[in-house]
Amino acid sequence: MKADTLPPLHASQPLHSQIREHLRAAILDGRYHEHDKLPSEQQLMTQFGVSRITVRHALAALQQEGLLFKVAGKGCFVSRPAAKPVQTLARLQGFAEAMSQRGHTACNRVLRLAPCPADTAIATALGVDAGSEVMEIRRLRYLDQQPVSLDISYFPLALGQRLAREDLAGRDIFLILENDYATPLGHADLTIHACVADTDTAGQLGCRSGDALLHVERVTRAADGQPLVLDYLYYRADRFSYQLRINRS
Amino acid sequence: MKADTLPPLHASQPLHSQIREHLRAAILDGRYHEHDKLPSEQQLMTQFGVSRITVRHALAALQQEGLLFKVAGKGCFVSRPAAKPVQTLARLQGFAEAMSQRGHTACNRVLRLAPCPADTAIATALGVDAGSEVMEIRRLRYLDQQPVSLDISYFPLALGQRLAREDLAGRDIFLILENDYATPLGHADLTIHACVADTDTAGQLGCRSGDALLHVERVTRAADGQPLVLDYLYYRADRFSYQLRINRS
DNA sequence: TAGTGGTCTAGACCACTGT
DNA sequence: CAGTGGTCTAGACCACTAT
């Protein structure tokens, strides 16, 4: 619960972000255990050589993420360890991105990749005219060689045509957008439902029709608010769940 | 998109909290519409007579909640209106509390209220010994006179016995804890699953066995980290969904 | 009494967006 | 160029917790 390595704090990344990742690693690596008390804000200020607001900025992010919680007058404490095939909803992440952080391997199989006309829901979400063409991409996602989810995604046509030339089987689309296309991601709006598998979906996911599925509708937008993609995600409920922390106030 | 009423800013509440609620009301009342630009941070500073950090604190909360998003160099913009029987996962709220904000009426029927021995999962979540007694409360929740969810809750025995004397049918337990017991809530850890209804559950929820249910496991803790309650929640998927926004970074 | 987190101020520099 | 949000500093006072 002590002996942090000296803070590197190189450059090119915001200080609060470097401190956040340093603390996240310390917690996930097991250098702190459940209910361990973290250094006080004062100690972190001197340890990293930054102001209190910067320390609090980093701590607030980790608190939102559920890795720690604060108690006024006492201090800051580490919470749950956790490591299952669950995806945290605290940060917008691609599936492979989230799973590889937890020691799983993820890959996709592209089932379908073709333009199609946008129905009203798709048109509204993407901000295009109903009936105009959008790119539909259907992928089957595998976690540790087992099918886990069916993703049906709709992209604005130009973006979809560009993506069609990429390695969609091996890479997260989020990372292609951010790294290759220099499109900073902003946020995603999710609605989480449950449904049962029909015969087709069950066949693709390798489960039985009538099995429960987690169903998510997700609209992802760039940092400037522009809609990038509408996803319909169907997860096998026996192999996947979401996990998150909610704070009061 | 203008003409805010003059800021009252009475007292007894943190400034950032008052500003947050003032802006939230302005957005939800329709004084701002989708994609309207909010006043700049500079304008809000002078309007409310506070520092920039206080304004940013208020805006950060609303951004996390999904009511607005920022674009560097341009400004701060209002997002989705939305109003369905969905519960946002941005804040820890009781069911009735969340639904009444959206113009629905919620109530409960208590099906069972009795002590029972804690199995391992319950004991771990509540921090008690396995086999020791805890209070089990089963409630059927109604939204607009229709059954929506079955809640099976486990409380530490002393807290459960105290709650047994309260009006559990009409009031949120969260509000009883906060207002009557002066127990400030901290956070909740949720895991979101899907499952299908068995015959018993279907009978209670008024659906058919085999129908899809949203299933949530939730551990709620006080502000000091003490576990307050473990809930197993089963929602009719045709009448309820969760909604939330996730931010990148 | 000392230490903690909660709140708040008054500045500052930067990168990006618009004109 | 001015305006915007992103980041950061160096202070300050308060309420609560522990000793």
Coordinates of C-alpha atoms in Angstrom, one line a residue, chain A residues 131-237:
Chain A
G131 CA -34.6 7.0 -47.5
S132 CA -31.1 8.3 -48.2
E133 CA -28.3 5.7 -48.3
V134 CA -26.3 4.8 -45.3
M135 CA -23.7 2.1 -44.7
E136 CA -24.8 -1.0 -42.8
I137 CA -22.2 -3.1 -41.2
R138 CA -23.1 -6.3 -39.3
R139 CA -20.4 -7.9 -37.2
L140 CA -20.3 -10.9 -35.0
R141 CA -18.1 -10.3 -32.0
Y142 CA -16.0 -13.0 -30.3
L143 CA -14.6 -13.0 -26.8
D144 CA -12.0 -15.6 -26.1
Q145 CA -13.1 -17.5 -29.3
Q146 CA -16.8 -17.6 -28.3
P147 CA -19.5 -15.5 -30.0
V148 CA -20.8 -12.9 -27.6
S149 CA -22.6 -10.2 -29.5
L150 CA -24.2 -9.3 -32.8
D151 CA -23.6 -5.6 -33.8
I152 CA -25.6 -3.9 -36.5
S153 CA -24.2 -0.5 -37.2
Y154 CA -25.2 2.3 -39.5
F155 CA -22.8 5.0 -40.6
P156 CA -23.2 8.1 -42.8
L157 CA -22.4 6.9 -46.3
A158 CA -19.1 8.7 -46.8
L159 CA -17.7 7.5 -43.5
G160 CA -19.0 4.0 -44.1
Q161 CA -17.4 3.8 -47.5
R162 CA -14.1 4.9 -46.0
L163 CA -14.4 2.3 -43.2
A164 CA -15.1 -0.4 -45.7
R165 CA -11.5 -0.3 -46.7
E166 CA -10.2 -0.8 -43.1
D167 CA -9.4 -3.9 -41.1
L168 CA -12.8 -4.1 -39.4
A169 CA -12.2 -7.7 -38.2
G170 CA -9.2 -6.8 -36.0
R171 CA -9.5 -3.3 -34.9
D172 CA -12.0 -1.2 -33.0
I173 CA -13.8 1.3 -35.1
F174 CA -13.5 3.8 -32.3
L175 CA -9.7 3.6 -32.5
I176 CA -9.7 3.8 -36.3
L177 CA -11.8 7.0 -36.0
E178 CA -9.5 8.5 -33.4
N179 CA -6.1 7.5 -34.6
D180 CA -6.4 7.1 -38.3
Y181 CA -9.1 9.7 -39.1
A182 CA -8.2 12.2 -36.4
T183 CA -11.9 12.3 -35.4
P184 CA -12.0 12.9 -31.6
L185 CA -14.9 11.0 -30.0
G186 CA -17.3 12.9 -27.8
H187 CA -20.0 10.9 -26.2
A188 CA -22.5 8.1 -26.8
D189 CA -26.1 8.0 -25.8
L190 CA -27.3 4.5 -24.8
T191 CA -30.6 2.9 -24.1
I192 CA -30.4 -0.5 -22.5
H193 CA -33.1 -3.1 -23.1
A194 CA -33.6 -6.8 -22.8
C195 CA -35.1 -9.1 -25.5
V196 CA -35.2 -12.7 -26.4
A197 CA -33.3 -14.2 -29.3
D198 CA -35.2 -15.0 -32.5
T199 CA -34.1 -18.0 -34.6
D200 CA -31.8 -16.0 -36.9
T201 CA -30.0 -14.2 -34.1
A202 CA -29.7 -17.3 -32.0
G203 CA -28.2 -19.2 -34.9
Q204 CA -25.5 -16.5 -35.3
L205 CA -24.8 -16.2 -31.6
G206 CA -24.8 -19.9 -31.1
C207 CA -27.5 -19.9 -28.5
R208 CA -31.1 -21.1 -28.5
S209 CA -34.0 -19.0 -29.7
G210 CA -35.8 -17.7 -26.7
D211 CA -32.6 -17.1 -24.7
A212 CA -32.3 -13.7 -23.1
L213 CA -30.2 -11.0 -24.8
L214 CA -29.0 -7.7 -23.6
H215 CA -30.0 -5.2 -26.3
V216 CA -28.4 -1.7 -26.5
E217 CA -29.2 1.1 -28.9
R218 CA -26.3 3.5 -29.1
V219 CA -25.7 6.7 -30.9
T220 CA -22.0 7.8 -30.9
R221 CA -21.0 11.3 -31.7
A222 CA -17.8 13.1 -32.4
A223 CA -16.5 15.8 -30.0
D224 CA -18.2 18.4 -32.1
G225 CA -21.5 16.7 -31.7
Q226 CA -21.7 15.3 -35.2
P227 CA -23.3 11.8 -35.2
L228 CA -20.9 9.1 -36.3
V229 CA -22.7 5.8 -35.9
L230 CA -26.0 4.2 -34.7
D231 CA -25.5 0.7 -33.3
Y232 CA -28.0 -2.0 -32.4
L233 CA -26.1 -4.4 -30.1
Y234 CA -27.3 -7.8 -29.1
Y235 CA -25.3 -9.5 -26.3
R236 CA -25.6 -13.1 -25.1
A237 CA -26.8 -12.5 -21.5

